[in-house]
mmCIF file of C-alpha atoms in Angstrom:
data_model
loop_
_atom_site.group_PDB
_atom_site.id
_atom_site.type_symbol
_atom_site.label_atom_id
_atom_site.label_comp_id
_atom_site.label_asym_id
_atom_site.label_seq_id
_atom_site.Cartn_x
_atom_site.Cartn_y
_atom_site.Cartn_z
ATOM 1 C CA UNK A 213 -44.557 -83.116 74.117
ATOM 2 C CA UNK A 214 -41.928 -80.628 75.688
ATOM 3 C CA UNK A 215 -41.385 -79.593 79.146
ATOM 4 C CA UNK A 216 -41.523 -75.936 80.254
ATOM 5 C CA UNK A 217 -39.362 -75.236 82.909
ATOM 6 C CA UNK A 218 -39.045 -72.344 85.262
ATOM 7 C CA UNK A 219 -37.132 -71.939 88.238
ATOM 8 C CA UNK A 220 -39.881 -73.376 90.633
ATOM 9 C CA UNK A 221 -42.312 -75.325 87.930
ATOM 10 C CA UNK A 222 -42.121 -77.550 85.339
ATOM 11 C CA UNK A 223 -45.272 -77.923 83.168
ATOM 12 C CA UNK A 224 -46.243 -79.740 80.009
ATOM 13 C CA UNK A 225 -46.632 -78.114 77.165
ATOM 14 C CA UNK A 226 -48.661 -80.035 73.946
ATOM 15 C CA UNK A 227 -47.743 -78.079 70.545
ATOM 16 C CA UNK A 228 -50.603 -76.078 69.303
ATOM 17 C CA UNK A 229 -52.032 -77.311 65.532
ATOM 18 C CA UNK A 230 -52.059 -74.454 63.158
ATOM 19 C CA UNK A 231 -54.297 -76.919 60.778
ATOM 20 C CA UNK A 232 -51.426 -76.584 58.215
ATOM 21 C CA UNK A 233 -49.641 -79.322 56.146
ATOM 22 C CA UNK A 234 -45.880 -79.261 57.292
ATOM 23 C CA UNK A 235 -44.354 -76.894 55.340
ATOM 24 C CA UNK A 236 -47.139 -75.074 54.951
ATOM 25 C CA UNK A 237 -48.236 -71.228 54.463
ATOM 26 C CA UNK A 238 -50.817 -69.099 56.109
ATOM 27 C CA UNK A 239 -51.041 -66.945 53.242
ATOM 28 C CA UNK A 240 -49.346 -67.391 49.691
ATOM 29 C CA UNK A 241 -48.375 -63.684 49.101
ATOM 30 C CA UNK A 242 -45.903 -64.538 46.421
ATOM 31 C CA UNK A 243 -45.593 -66.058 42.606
ATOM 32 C CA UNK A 244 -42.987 -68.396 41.290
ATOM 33 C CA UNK A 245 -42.271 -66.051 38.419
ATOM 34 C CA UNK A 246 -39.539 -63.710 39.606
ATOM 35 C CA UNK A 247 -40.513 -61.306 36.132
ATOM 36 C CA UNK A 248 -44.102 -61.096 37.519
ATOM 37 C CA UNK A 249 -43.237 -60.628 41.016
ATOM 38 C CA UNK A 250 -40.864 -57.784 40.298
ATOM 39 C CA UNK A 251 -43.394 -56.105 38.059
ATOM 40 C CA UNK A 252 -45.758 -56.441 40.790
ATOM 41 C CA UNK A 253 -43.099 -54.756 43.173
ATOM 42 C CA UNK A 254 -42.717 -51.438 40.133
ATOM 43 C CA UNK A 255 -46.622 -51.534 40.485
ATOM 44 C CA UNK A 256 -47.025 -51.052 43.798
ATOM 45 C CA UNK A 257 -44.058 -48.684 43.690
ATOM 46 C CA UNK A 258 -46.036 -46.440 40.993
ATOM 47 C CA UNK A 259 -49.433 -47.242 43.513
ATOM 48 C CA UNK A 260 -47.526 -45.031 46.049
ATOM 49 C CA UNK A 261 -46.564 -42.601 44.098
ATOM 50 C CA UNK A 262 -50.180 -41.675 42.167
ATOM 51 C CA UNK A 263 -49.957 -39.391 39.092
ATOM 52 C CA UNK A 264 -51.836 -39.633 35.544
ATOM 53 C CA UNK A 265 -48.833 -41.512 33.718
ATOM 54 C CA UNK A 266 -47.574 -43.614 37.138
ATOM 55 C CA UNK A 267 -51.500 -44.925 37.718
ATOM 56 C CA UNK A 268 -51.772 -45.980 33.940
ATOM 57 C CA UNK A 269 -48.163 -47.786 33.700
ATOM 58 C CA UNK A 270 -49.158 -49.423 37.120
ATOM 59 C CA UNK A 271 -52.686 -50.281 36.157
ATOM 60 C CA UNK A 272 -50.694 -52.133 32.242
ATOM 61 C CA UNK A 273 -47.973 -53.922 34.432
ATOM 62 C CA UNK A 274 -50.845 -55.443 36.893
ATOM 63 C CA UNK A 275 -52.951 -56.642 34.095
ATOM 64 C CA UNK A 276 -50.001 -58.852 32.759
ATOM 65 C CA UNK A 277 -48.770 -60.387 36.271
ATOM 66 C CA UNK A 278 -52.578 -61.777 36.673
ATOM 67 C CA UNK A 279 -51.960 -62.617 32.897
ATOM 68 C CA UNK A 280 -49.350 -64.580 33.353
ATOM 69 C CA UNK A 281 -50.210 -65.691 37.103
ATOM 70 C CA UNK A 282 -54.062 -65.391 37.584
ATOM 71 C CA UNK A 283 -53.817 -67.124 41.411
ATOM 72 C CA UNK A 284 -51.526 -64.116 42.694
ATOM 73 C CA UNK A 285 -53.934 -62.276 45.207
ATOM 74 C CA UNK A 286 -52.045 -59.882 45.906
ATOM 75 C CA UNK A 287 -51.708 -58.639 42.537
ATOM 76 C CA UNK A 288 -55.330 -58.579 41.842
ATOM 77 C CA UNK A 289 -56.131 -56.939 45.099
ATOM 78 C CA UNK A 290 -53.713 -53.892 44.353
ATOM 79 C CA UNK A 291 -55.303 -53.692 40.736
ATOM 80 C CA UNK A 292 -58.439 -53.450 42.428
ATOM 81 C CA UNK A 293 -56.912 -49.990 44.291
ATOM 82 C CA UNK A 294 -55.013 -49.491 41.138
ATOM 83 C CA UNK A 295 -58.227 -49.166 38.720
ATOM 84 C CA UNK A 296 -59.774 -47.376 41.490
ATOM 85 C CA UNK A 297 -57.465 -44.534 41.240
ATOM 86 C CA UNK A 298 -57.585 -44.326 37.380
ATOM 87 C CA UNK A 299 -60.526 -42.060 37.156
ATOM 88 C CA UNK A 300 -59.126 -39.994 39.668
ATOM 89 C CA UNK A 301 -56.694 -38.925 37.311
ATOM 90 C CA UNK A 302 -58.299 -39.215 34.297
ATOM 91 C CA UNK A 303 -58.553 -36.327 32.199
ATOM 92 C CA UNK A 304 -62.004 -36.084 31.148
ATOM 93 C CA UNK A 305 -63.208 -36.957 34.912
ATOM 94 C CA UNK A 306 -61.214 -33.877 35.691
ATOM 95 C CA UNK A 307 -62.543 -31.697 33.176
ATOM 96 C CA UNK A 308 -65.907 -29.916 33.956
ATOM 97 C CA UNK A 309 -68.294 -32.108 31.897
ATOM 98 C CA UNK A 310 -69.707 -34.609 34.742
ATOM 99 C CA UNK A 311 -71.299 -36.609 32.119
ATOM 100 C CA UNK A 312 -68.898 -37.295 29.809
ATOM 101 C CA UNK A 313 -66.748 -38.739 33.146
ATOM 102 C CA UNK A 314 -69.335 -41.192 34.578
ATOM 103 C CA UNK A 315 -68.836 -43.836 32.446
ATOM 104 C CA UNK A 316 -65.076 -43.844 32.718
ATOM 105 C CA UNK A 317 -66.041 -43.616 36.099
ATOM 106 C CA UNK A 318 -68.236 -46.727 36.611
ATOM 107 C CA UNK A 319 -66.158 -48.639 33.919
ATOM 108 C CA UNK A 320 -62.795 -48.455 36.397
ATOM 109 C CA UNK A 321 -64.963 -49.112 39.535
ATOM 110 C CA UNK A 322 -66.359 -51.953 37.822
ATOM 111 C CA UNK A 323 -63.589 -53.351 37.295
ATOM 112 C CA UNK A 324 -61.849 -52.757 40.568
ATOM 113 C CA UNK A 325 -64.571 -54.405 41.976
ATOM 114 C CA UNK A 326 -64.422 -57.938 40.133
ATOM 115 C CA UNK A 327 -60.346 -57.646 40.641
ATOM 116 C CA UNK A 328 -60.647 -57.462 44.221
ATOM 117 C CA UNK A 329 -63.402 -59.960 44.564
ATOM 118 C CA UNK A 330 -61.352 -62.215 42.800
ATOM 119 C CA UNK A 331 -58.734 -61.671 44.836
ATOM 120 C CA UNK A 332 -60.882 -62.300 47.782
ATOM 121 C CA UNK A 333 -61.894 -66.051 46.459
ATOM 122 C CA UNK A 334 -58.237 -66.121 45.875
ATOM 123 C CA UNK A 335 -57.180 -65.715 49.463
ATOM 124 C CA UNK A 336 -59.922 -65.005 51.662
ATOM 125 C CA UNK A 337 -57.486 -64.852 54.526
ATOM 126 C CA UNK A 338 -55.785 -62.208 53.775
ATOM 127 C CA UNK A 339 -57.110 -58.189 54.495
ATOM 128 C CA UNK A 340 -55.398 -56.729 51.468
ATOM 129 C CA UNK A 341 -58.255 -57.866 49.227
ATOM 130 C CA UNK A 342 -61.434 -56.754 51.326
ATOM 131 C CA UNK A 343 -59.494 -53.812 52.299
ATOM 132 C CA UNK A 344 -59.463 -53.387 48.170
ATOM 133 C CA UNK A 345 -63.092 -54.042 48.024
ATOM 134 C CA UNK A 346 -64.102 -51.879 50.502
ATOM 135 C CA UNK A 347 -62.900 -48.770 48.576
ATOM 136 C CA UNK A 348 -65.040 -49.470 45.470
ATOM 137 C CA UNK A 349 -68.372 -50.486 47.165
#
């Protein structure tokens, strides 16, 4: 236990448990494997910057970071944003023929879906993933 002290008071002070081991983390935003972190890092650059050819290169360099590291949440919860923005920029959804884009439509969103509802049972503390899943339902 520590002592607070101000000029006219001293009070006790107990620490406050977080509930975490020592060393612990709130929230594991991170991977161990530097190559899949920093193609998570090009992803979310090309995320920011949406266009036809940045969406698809994003959407291919995703798919192998939760390849190669299937726990990273945050990587399935920007592929979930990712494959919701492929249809967007599809070129048969942006043609005139409606039909011919729904199921390109409702393939991505079904997939964006399961990727950020993964990513929710991945870390459920974290806002990234329902803030994913609340763009596809």
């Amino acid at each position: 236990m520590r002592i607070l002290a101000s000029s006219s008071l001293m009070l006790p002070v107990a620490p406050l448990p977080l509930g975490l081991a020592q060393r612990g983390a709130l929230v594991r935003n991170r991977t161990d494997d530097s190559e899949a972190y920093d193609a998570y890092l090009r992803a979310r650059a090309l995320y920011r910057a949406p266009g036809t050819d940045s969406v698809t290169e994003a959407a291919k360099l995703l798919e192998q970071v939760v390849e190669r590291n299937s726990d990273f949440a945050p990587a399935w919860a920007l592929l979930s944003r990712v494959y919701a923005l492929v249809p967007v920029f599809h070129p048969v959804v942006l043609g005139t023929d409606i039909e011919r884009g729904r199921p390109i439509v409702e393939t991505y969103l079904s997939k964006a879906e399961a990727a950020a509802q993964h990513a929710v049972r991945l870390n459920p503390e974290s806002s990234d993933p329902y803030m994913a899943l609340a763009l596809v339902q």
